[in-house]
Amino acid sequence: MKKVILLIGFCFSFMLSAQKGAYYQQYVKYKMNIDVDASNYSYHGKQSIEYTNNSPDELRVVYFHLYWNAFKPNSMMDQRVTNQGLNADSRLMTKVNGKAVSRLASIPANEEGSQKINWIKQKDKDLKFEVQETIMKVYLNEPLKPNSTTTFTMDWDAVIPHQIRRAGRNNREGVEMSMSQWYPKIAEYDYDGWATFDYIGREFHAPFGDFDVTINIDKDYVIGAGGTLQNPNEVKGYVQNPTIKEDRNGKATWRWRAKNILDFAWAADPDFSVEETTVIDGPKLYFVYQKSEKTKYWEEAKPLAVKFFQIMNATFGRYAYPSYSFIQGGDGGMEYGMCTLMLGEAKDLEGLVSLMVHEGAHSWYQQMLATNESMAPWLDEGFTTYAQDYVLYRLFPPAQPQPNPFMDAIQSYVAFTKRKIEEPAVWLADHHDHGSAYSVASYNKGQLFLVELGYIVGEETLSKIMRKYYDEWSMKH
């Protein structure tokens, strides 16, 4: 028994070990007011940011992410795709005469993304700032001492990029606006300093925070978002016969709030339908999508989404938020606070539910357990994929029970190793040379780590380990 305990301790020492000094984490509160110009795919934004420095360090600068500045020719994202060639993410490139060409290289000027900061202030005094593509460095007028709070105010303009990677306008299924990583977002500060990863296409990291977001947009649009809608009676889509309060420009005002999440994402389209259901002793679920023959499986998916949350709550720890939204948008599937943006047109029910389950399971390993996806993507993607297959085996049981429901994952990994392009799982998410190698290192190896650990210590003990991980690290980085 002692050997088993020692083995568990060894395997999880990197994850459950004592931190460098006393544990701390920063906290941020955003209050935003957004005015959307839907006809020009742009918006004007204002926000106040209450930032609490719980670290033992005095901060003289702060950093922000400006993700949309990556969506233009000659950006780091564009250059990476060019350098990777045919190994690049297929969503970021096209093939011309058998060669890979970055989609960003030829994006029209009026479809480039941008986040232009007009000003930022601390205590009503202008702050000096420098922007290097997707990272903004801000010099404080007054140092932010340990265990103290300050407030920044900011004004900016943004252009919604053509939908190429996750965020953007007019995705391939016709969703007008997929709004992810869309606002100037303060970077995470921890024991390793500022997490100032340039955005070149993969993962994100951020401090926990509260969001109070007001969005003004043409009254005909319906919004799905990761948060709680404060005024459903005044906007389209959430109640029958709403009293829509439009301003002189024909815009309705949407008010959203969310607490203790990593980011706030939303999507908007005039043709969205909103359906909802409730998990008993769990969250309210929203399904926001364009109804058509191509999205016919969404109706059948709703009760399976309920079962997914029930299984996850019972097995991996309780979902901590009041709601979750499955929103059609983006370019595949991507996890955000209290929601996912995902493609909605599916060939079959199991394919749609598989995507819903994977993105929903990220609420545990990317949100509540707040893995640093950029540094250790396998701890998020791998554990999420393990939970995904665990749940799917119960939602779609095979005709003949399998002794090991993860056998497909094992065989897939063995086959991949024969290609001789395997790369270490410990590499940063953006440092992989080959897209397939990144996927296997992050999704497959992380999953098989848990599969093999379960083989060694037993499934019952593994279940206890996963719950202990949740109990000790939920809502922490």
Coordinates of C-alpha atoms in Angstrom, one line a residue:
M1 CA 0.0 0.0 0.0
K2 CA 2.9 2.4 0.8
K3 CA 4.3 1.8 -2.7
V4 CA 0.9 2.8 -4.2
I5 CA 0.8 5.9 -2.1
L6 CA 4.4 6.8 -3.1
L7 CA 3.6 6.2 -6.8
I8 CA 0.5 8.4 -6.7
G9 CA 2.6 11.1 -5.0
F10 CA 5.3 10.8 -7.6
C11 CA 3.0 10.9 -10.6
F12 CA 1.1 14.0 -9.3
S13 CA 4.0 15.8 -7.6
F14 CA 4.1 18.2 -10.6
M15 CA 0.4 19.0 -10.2
L16 CA -0.3 19.0 -6.5
S17 CA 3.1 20.0 -5.1
A18 CA 3.7 23.0 -2.8
Q19 CA 4.0 26.3 -4.6
K20 CA 7.0 28.6 -4.4
G21 CA 6.1 30.3 -1.1
A22 CA 2.6 30.9 0.1
Y23 CA -0.1 30.3 -2.6
Y24 CA -1.7 33.4 -4.2
Q25 CA -3.6 34.3 -7.3
Q26 CA -4.5 37.7 -8.8
Y27 CA -8.1 38.8 -9.3
V28 CA -9.7 41.2 -11.8
K29 CA -13.2 42.7 -12.2
Y30 CA -14.2 44.0 -15.6
K31 CA -17.0 46.4 -16.3
M32 CA -17.5 47.0 -20.0
N33 CA -19.7 49.0 -22.3
I34 CA -19.6 47.9 -25.9
D35 CA -21.2 49.7 -28.9
V36 CA -21.3 47.4 -32.0
D37 CA -21.5 48.7 -35.6
A38 CA -22.8 45.5 -37.1
S39 CA -22.8 46.9 -40.7
N40 CA -19.0 47.5 -40.5
Y41 CA -18.1 44.6 -38.2
S42 CA -16.5 46.9 -35.7
Y43 CA -17.2 48.1 -32.2
H44 CA -16.2 50.9 -29.7
G45 CA -15.3 49.7 -26.2
K46 CA -14.9 51.2 -22.8
Q47 CA -14.0 49.4 -19.6
S48 CA -13.0 49.8 -16.1
I49 CA -10.7 47.1 -14.6
E50 CA -10.4 46.6 -10.9
Y51 CA -7.2 44.7 -10.4
T52 CA -6.1 43.1 -7.2
N53 CA -2.4 42.3 -6.6
N54 CA -2.4 39.4 -4.2
S55 CA 1.3 38.6 -5.0
P56 CA 4.2 39.5 -2.7
D57 CA 5.6 41.6 -5.4
E58 CA 5.4 45.3 -6.1
L59 CA 4.2 45.8 -9.7
R60 CA 5.4 48.7 -11.8
V61 CA 4.0 47.5 -15.1
V62 CA 1.0 45.5 -16.2
Y63 CA 0.5 43.6 -19.5
F64 CA -2.6 43.1 -21.6
H65 CA -3.4 40.8 -24.5
L66 CA -4.7 42.3 -27.7
Y67 CA -5.4 39.0 -29.5
W68 CA -7.1 40.3 -32.6
N69 CA -3.9 42.2 -33.7
A70 CA -2.7 38.7 -34.9
F71 CA -5.2 38.6 -37.8
K72 CA -3.3 40.5 -40.4
P73 CA -0.5 39.9 -42.9
N74 CA 3.1 39.6 -41.6
S75 CA 1.9 39.0 -38.0
M76 CA 3.6 36.3 -36.0
M77 CA 0.6 34.0 -36.6
D78 CA 1.0 34.6 -40.4
Q79 CA 4.7 34.0 -40.3
R80 CA 4.3 30.8 -38.2
V81 CA 1.9 29.3 -40.8
T82 CA 4.3 30.2 -43.6
N83 CA 7.2 28.6 -41.8
Q84 CA 5.2 25.4 -40.9
G85 CA 4.1 24.9 -44.5
L86 CA 1.9 21.8 -44.9
N87 CA 2.3 21.0 -41.2
A88 CA 0.4 24.1 -40.2
D89 CA -3.2 24.2 -38.9
S90 CA -5.4 23.5 -41.9
R91 CA -7.8 26.3 -40.8
L92 CA -5.0 28.8 -41.1
M93 CA -3.8 27.9 -44.6
T94 CA -4.9 26.9 -48.1
K95 CA -3.1 24.8 -50.6
V96 CA -2.0 26.3 -53.9
N97 CA -0.3 24.0 -56.4
G98 CA 0.5 21.6 -53.6
K99 CA 2.0 24.2 -51.4
A100 CA 0.7 25.8 -48.2
V101 CA -0.3 29.4 -48.3
S102 CA -1.3 31.3 -45.1
R103 CA -4.8 32.7 -45.3
L104 CA -3.7 35.7 -43.4
A105 CA -1.1 36.7 -46.1
S106 CA -3.9 37.7 -48.5
I107 CA -6.6 38.9 -46.1
P108 CA -8.1 42.2 -47.4
A109 CA -7.3 45.3 -45.4
N110 CA -11.0 45.8 -44.4
E111 CA -11.1 42.3 -43.0
E112 CA -8.0 42.4 -40.8
G113 CA -8.6 42.3 -37.1
S114 CA -7.4 45.1 -34.8
Q115 CA -7.7 46.4 -31.3
K116 CA -6.6 50.0 -31.2
I117 CA -6.1 51.4 -27.7
N118 CA -7.1 55.1 -27.5
W119 CA -6.1 55.6 -23.9
I120 CA -5.6 53.9 -20.6
K121 CA -5.7 55.6 -17.2
Q122 CA -5.0 54.9 -13.6
K123 CA -6.8 57.1 -11.1
D124 CA -7.8 59.4 -14.0
K125 CA -4.2 59.9 -15.0
D126 CA -3.0 58.8 -18.4
L127 CA -0.6 55.9 -18.5
K128 CA 2.2 55.4 -21.0
F129 CA 1.8 52.1 -23.0
E130 CA 3.6 50.2 -25.7
V131 CA 2.0 47.8 -28.1
Q132 CA 3.9 45.0 -29.8
E133 CA 1.4 43.2 -31.9
T134 CA -0.7 41.1 -29.5
I135 CA 0.9 42.3 -26.2
M136 CA 0.5 45.7 -24.6
K137 CA 2.9 46.9 -21.8
V138 CA 1.5 49.6 -19.5
Y139 CA 3.8 51.7 -17.2
L140 CA 2.1 52.5 -13.9
N141 CA 2.2 56.0 -12.5
E142 CA 2.1 54.5 -9.0
P143 CA 3.5 51.1 -8.2
L144 CA 0.9 48.5 -7.2
K145 CA 1.9 47.2 -3.8
P146 CA 1.3 43.7 -2.6
N147 CA -2.2 43.1 -1.3
S148 CA -3.6 46.2 -2.8
T149 CA -6.1 47.1 -5.5
T150 CA -6.1 49.7 -8.3
T151 CA -8.6 50.6 -11.1
F152 CA -7.7 51.1 -14.7
T153 CA -10.0 52.8 -17.3
M154 CA -9.6 52.2 -21.0
D155 CA -11.1 53.3 -24.3
W156 CA -10.5 51.4 -27.5
D157 CA -11.8 50.6 -31.0
A158 CA -11.8 47.2 -32.6
V159 CA -12.4 45.7 -36.0
I160 CA -13.8 42.1 -36.1
P161 CA -11.6 40.0 -38.3
H162 CA -12.7 37.7 -41.1
Q163 CA -13.3 34.4 -39.3
I164 CA -10.0 32.4 -39.7
R165 CA -9.2 31.1 -36.3
R166 CA -11.8 31.0 -33.5
A167 CA -12.9 34.6 -33.5
G168 CA -14.3 36.7 -36.3
R169 CA -17.1 37.5 -38.7
N170 CA -19.1 35.2 -41.0
N171 CA -17.8 31.8 -40.2
R172 CA -18.2 29.0 -42.7
E173 CA -21.7 28.1 -41.3
G174 CA -22.9 31.7 -41.6
V175 CA -22.7 32.9 -38.0
E176 CA -22.1 36.7 -38.2
M177 CA -20.0 37.3 -35.1
S178 CA -17.9 34.9 -33.1
M179 CA -16.6 37.1 -30.3
S180 CA -13.8 35.4 -28.4
Q181 CA -10.7 36.9 -26.9
W182 CA -12.3 40.1 -28.2
Y183 CA -11.4 42.7 -25.5
P184 CA -8.1 43.9 -24.0
K185 CA -7.5 41.3 -21.4
I186 CA -5.1 41.7 -18.5
A187 CA -2.4 39.0 -18.5
E188 CA -1.9 36.5 -15.7
Y189 CA 0.8 37.2 -13.1
D190 CA 2.1 34.3 -11.0
Y191 CA 5.2 32.7 -9.6
D192 CA 6.8 32.8 -13.1
G193 CA 6.0 36.4 -13.7
W194 CA 3.8 37.8 -16.4
A195 CA 2.3 35.3 -18.8
T196 CA 3.0 37.3 -21.9
F197 CA 2.6 34.7 -24.6
D198 CA 2.3 36.2 -28.1
Y199 CA -0.8 34.9 -29.8
I200 CA 0.0 32.7 -32.8
G201 CA -3.0 30.5 -32.8
R202 CA -3.3 28.1 -29.9
E203 CA -4.0 28.5 -26.3
F204 CA -4.8 31.1 -23.7
H205 CA -4.2 31.9 -20.0
A206 CA -5.8 34.5 -17.7
P207 CA -6.6 35.4 -14.1
F208 CA -10.0 34.6 -12.6
G209 CA -12.4 37.5 -12.7
D210 CA -15.9 38.9 -12.6
F211 CA -17.5 40.4 -15.7
D212 CA -20.2 43.0 -16.0
V213 CA -20.7 43.5 -19.8
T214 CA -23.1 45.8 -21.6
I215 CA -23.5 45.2 -25.3
N216 CA -25.4 47.6 -27.6
I217 CA -26.2 46.0 -30.9
D218 CA -28.9 46.2 -33.6
K219 CA -32.1 45.0 -32.1
D220 CA -32.6 42.1 -34.6
Y221 CA -29.5 40.3 -33.3
V222 CA -29.6 37.4 -30.8
I223 CA -26.6 36.9 -28.5
G224 CA -25.4 33.7 -26.9
A225 CA -22.8 34.2 -24.2
G226 CA -21.0 32.7 -21.2
G227 CA -22.7 34.4 -18.4
T228 CA -26.1 35.3 -16.9
L229 CA -28.4 37.6 -19.0
Q230 CA -29.8 40.3 -16.7
N231 CA -32.5 41.6 -19.0
P232 CA -34.0 38.8 -21.0
N233 CA -37.4 40.6 -21.3
E234 CA -35.8 43.5 -23.2
V235 CA -34.0 41.6 -26.0
K236 CA -34.7 39.1 -28.7
G237 CA -34.6 35.4 -28.3
Y238 CA -34.9 34.5 -24.6
V239 CA -38.6 35.0 -23.8
Q240 CA -41.8 35.1 -25.8
N241 CA -43.0 38.6 -26.7
P242 CA -40.2 40.6 -25.2
T243 CA -40.4 44.3 -24.8
I244 CA -37.4 45.3 -26.8
K245 CA -36.1 48.7 -25.7
E246 CA -34.3 50.2 -28.7
D247 CA -32.4 53.4 -28.8
R248 CA -32.6 56.1 -31.6
N249 CA -30.1 54.0 -33.7
G250 CA -32.3 50.9 -33.5
K251 CA -30.0 49.1 -31.0
A252 CA -31.0 47.0 -28.1
T253 CA -28.9 46.7 -24.9
W254 CA -27.8 43.4 -23.5
R255 CA -26.5 43.1 -20.0
W256 CA -24.5 40.1 -19.0
R257 CA -22.8 39.1 -15.7
A258 CA -20.4 36.3 -14.7
K259 CA -18.4 35.6 -11.6
N260 CA -15.1 33.8 -11.1
I261 CA -14.4 32.9 -14.7
L262 CA -11.3 33.2 -16.9
D263 CA -12.8 35.1 -19.9
F264 CA -16.1 36.2 -21.4
A265 CA -17.1 35.1 -24.9
W266 CA -20.2 35.6 -27.0
A267 CA -21.6 35.2 -30.5
A268 CA -24.3 37.2 -32.3
D269 CA -26.5 36.5 -35.3
P270 CA -30.0 37.6 -36.4
D271 CA -31.0 34.0 -37.1
F272 CA -30.1 32.4 -33.7
S273 CA -32.7 30.4 -31.9
V274 CA -32.4 29.9 -28.1
E275 CA -33.5 26.8 -26.3
E276 CA -33.0 25.9 -22.7
T277 CA -33.2 23.0 -20.3
T278 CA -32.1 22.4 -16.7
V279 CA -29.9 19.8 -15.1
I280 CA -31.6 18.6 -11.9
D281 CA -29.5 20.0 -9.0
G282 CA -27.2 21.5 -11.7
P283 CA -26.9 24.4 -14.2
K284 CA -29.4 25.7 -16.7
L285 CA -28.3 24.8 -20.2
Y286 CA -28.7 27.1 -23.2
F287 CA -28.5 26.0 -26.9
V288 CA -28.0 28.9 -29.2
Y289 CA -27.9 28.0 -32.9
Q290 CA -29.4 28.6 -36.3
K291 CA -32.2 26.1 -36.9
S292 CA -32.0 24.3 -40.2
E293 CA -31.8 20.8 -41.7
K294 CA -28.0 20.9 -41.1
T295 CA -28.5 21.4 -37.3
K296 CA -31.3 19.0 -36.9
Y297 CA -29.4 16.9 -34.3
W298 CA -29.3 19.7 -31.7
E299 CA -32.8 18.8 -30.5
E300 CA -31.8 15.2 -29.9
A301 CA -28.6 16.3 -28.3
K302 CA -30.2 18.3 -25.5
P303 CA -31.1 15.4 -23.1
L304 CA -27.6 13.9 -23.7
A305 CA -26.1 17.2 -22.7
V306 CA -28.0 17.0 -19.5
K307 CA -26.7 13.5 -18.9
F308 CA -23.2 14.7 -19.6
F309 CA -23.4 17.2 -16.8
Q310 CA -24.9 14.6 -14.4
I311 CA -22.1 12.2 -15.1
M312 CA -19.4 14.8 -14.8
N313 CA -20.8 16.1 -11.5
A314 CA -20.9 12.7 -10.0
T315 CA -17.5 11.5 -11.2
F316 CA -15.2 14.5 -11.6
G317 CA -16.6 17.2 -9.3
R318 CA -19.5 19.6 -9.4
Y319 CA -19.9 22.2 -12.1
A320 CA -19.6 25.5 -10.2
Y321 CA -21.6 28.0 -12.3
P322 CA -25.3 28.6 -12.7
S323 CA -25.5 28.1 -16.4
Y324 CA -23.7 26.8 -19.5
S325 CA -24.3 27.7 -23.2
F326 CA -23.6 25.7 -26.3
I327 CA -23.3 28.4 -29.0
Q328 CA -22.9 27.9 -32.7
G329 CA -19.9 29.8 -33.9
G330 CA -16.1 29.8 -34.4
D331 CA -14.2 27.3 -36.5
G332 CA -14.4 24.0 -34.6
G333 CA -14.9 23.9 -30.9
M334 CA -13.3 26.1 -28.3
E335 CA -13.9 26.5 -24.5
Y336 CA -14.6 29.7 -22.7
G337 CA -16.1 30.7 -19.3
M338 CA -19.6 29.1 -19.0
C339 CA -19.9 28.4 -22.7
T340 CA -18.4 27.0 -25.9
L341 CA -18.3 28.3 -29.4
M342 CA -18.6 25.3 -31.7
L343 CA -19.6 24.4 -35.3
G344 CA -23.2 23.3 -35.3
E345 CA -23.7 21.4 -38.6
A346 CA -23.1 17.7 -37.8
K347 CA -23.3 14.6 -39.9
D348 CA -24.8 12.5 -37.1
L349 CA -25.9 12.8 -33.4
E350 CA -22.8 11.1 -31.9
G351 CA -20.5 13.5 -33.7
L352 CA -22.4 16.6 -32.4
V353 CA -22.6 15.2 -28.9
S354 CA -18.9 14.3 -28.9
L355 CA -18.0 17.9 -29.6
M356 CA -20.4 19.2 -27.0
V357 CA -19.0 16.8 -24.4
H358 CA -15.4 17.6 -25.1
E359 CA -15.9 21.4 -25.0
G360 CA -18.1 21.1 -22.0
A361 CA -15.6 19.0 -20.1
H362 CA -13.1 21.8 -20.5
S363 CA -15.2 23.6 -17.9
W364 CA -13.4 21.3 -15.4
Y365 CA -9.8 21.3 -16.6
Q366 CA -9.5 24.6 -18.4
Q367 CA -11.9 26.7 -16.3
M368 CA -12.5 25.5 -12.8
L369 CA -9.0 23.9 -12.5
A370 CA -7.6 26.7 -14.6
T371 CA -4.7 24.8 -16.2
N372 CA -2.1 27.1 -17.9
E373 CA -2.9 25.8 -21.4
S374 CA 0.0 27.6 -23.0
M375 CA 2.6 25.9 -20.6
A376 CA 1.0 22.5 -20.1
P377 CA -1.8 21.9 -22.7
W378 CA -1.8 18.1 -21.9
L379 CA -3.1 18.8 -18.4
D380 CA -6.2 20.4 -19.9
E381 CA -6.7 18.7 -23.3
G382 CA -5.5 15.3 -22.1
F383 CA -7.7 15.2 -19.0
T384 CA -10.6 16.7 -20.9
T385 CA -10.2 14.0 -23.6
Y386 CA -10.2 11.3 -20.9
A387 CA -13.4 12.7 -19.4
Q388 CA -14.9 12.9 -22.9
D389 CA -14.3 9.2 -23.7
Y390 CA -15.4 8.2 -20.2
V391 CA -18.8 10.0 -20.7
L392 CA -19.3 9.0 -24.3
Y393 CA -18.8 5.3 -23.4
R394 CA -21.9 5.8 -21.2
L395 CA -23.9 7.9 -23.5
F396 CA -23.3 5.6 -26.5
P397 CA -22.5 2.2 -25.1
P398 CA -21.1 -0.2 -27.7
A399 CA -23.1 -3.3 -28.7
Q400 CA -20.4 -5.4 -27.2
P401 CA -19.0 -4.1 -23.9
Q402 CA -15.3 -3.4 -24.2
P403 CA -12.8 -4.4 -21.4
N404 CA -11.0 -1.1 -22.0
P405 CA -13.1 1.8 -23.4
F406 CA -9.8 3.7 -24.1
M407 CA -8.4 1.0 -26.4
D408 CA -9.0 3.2 -29.5
A409 CA -6.9 5.9 -28.0
I410 CA -4.1 3.5 -27.2
Q411 CA -4.1 2.1 -30.7
S412 CA -4.2 5.5 -32.2
Y413 CA -1.1 6.6 -30.3
V414 CA 0.8 3.4 -31.2
A415 CA 0.0 4.0 -34.9
F416 CA 1.1 7.6 -34.6
T417 CA 4.6 6.7 -33.2
K418 CA 5.3 4.9 -36.4
R419 CA 5.2 8.2 -38.3
K420 CA 8.4 9.3 -36.5
I421 CA 7.2 12.9 -35.9
E422 CA 6.3 12.5 -32.2
E423 CA 7.1 15.5 -30.0
P424 CA 7.3 15.9 -26.2
A425 CA 4.1 16.7 -24.2
V426 CA 6.1 19.1 -22.1
W427 CA 6.7 21.6 -24.9
L428 CA 4.7 24.8 -24.9
A429 CA 1.6 24.7 -27.0
D430 CA 2.9 27.1 -29.6
H431 CA 6.4 25.4 -29.8
H432 CA 5.3 22.3 -31.7
D433 CA 6.6 22.0 -35.3
H434 CA 3.8 19.7 -36.5
G435 CA 0.1 20.2 -35.9
S436 CA -0.5 16.4 -35.6
A437 CA 2.4 16.1 -33.1
Y438 CA 0.8 18.9 -31.0
S439 CA -2.5 17.1 -31.0
V440 CA -1.1 13.8 -30.0
A441 CA 1.2 15.3 -27.3
S442 CA -1.6 17.3 -25.7
Y443 CA -4.8 15.3 -26.3
N444 CA -3.6 11.7 -26.6
K445 CA -0.7 11.5 -24.3
G446 CA -2.5 13.4 -21.5
Q447 CA -5.4 11.0 -21.8
L448 CA -3.2 8.0 -21.8
F449 CA -1.3 9.3 -18.7
L450 CA -4.6 8.8 -16.8
V451 CA -5.4 5.5 -18.6
E452 CA -2.0 4.0 -17.6
L453 CA -2.2 5.4 -14.1
G454 CA -5.6 3.8 -13.7
Y455 CA -4.1 0.5 -14.9
I456 CA -1.4 0.8 -12.2
V457 CA -3.4 2.0 -9.2
G458 CA -6.8 0.7 -10.1
E459 CA -9.9 2.6 -11.4
E460 CA -11.3 3.2 -8.0
T461 CA -8.1 4.8 -6.8
L462 CA -7.8 6.8 -9.9
S463 CA -11.3 8.1 -9.4
K464 CA -10.3 9.2 -5.9
I465 CA -7.2 10.9 -7.3
M466 CA -9.3 12.9 -9.8
R467 CA -11.7 14.0 -7.1
K468 CA -8.9 15.0 -4.9
Y469 CA -7.4 17.0 -7.7
Y470 CA -10.7 18.8 -8.1
D471 CA -11.3 19.4 -4.4
E472 CA -7.8 20.8 -3.8
W473 CA -7.4 22.9 -7.0
S474 CA -10.9 24.0 -8.1
M475 CA -10.9 27.8 -8.7
K476 CA -7.1 27.9 -8.5
H477 CA -4.3 28.1 -11.0

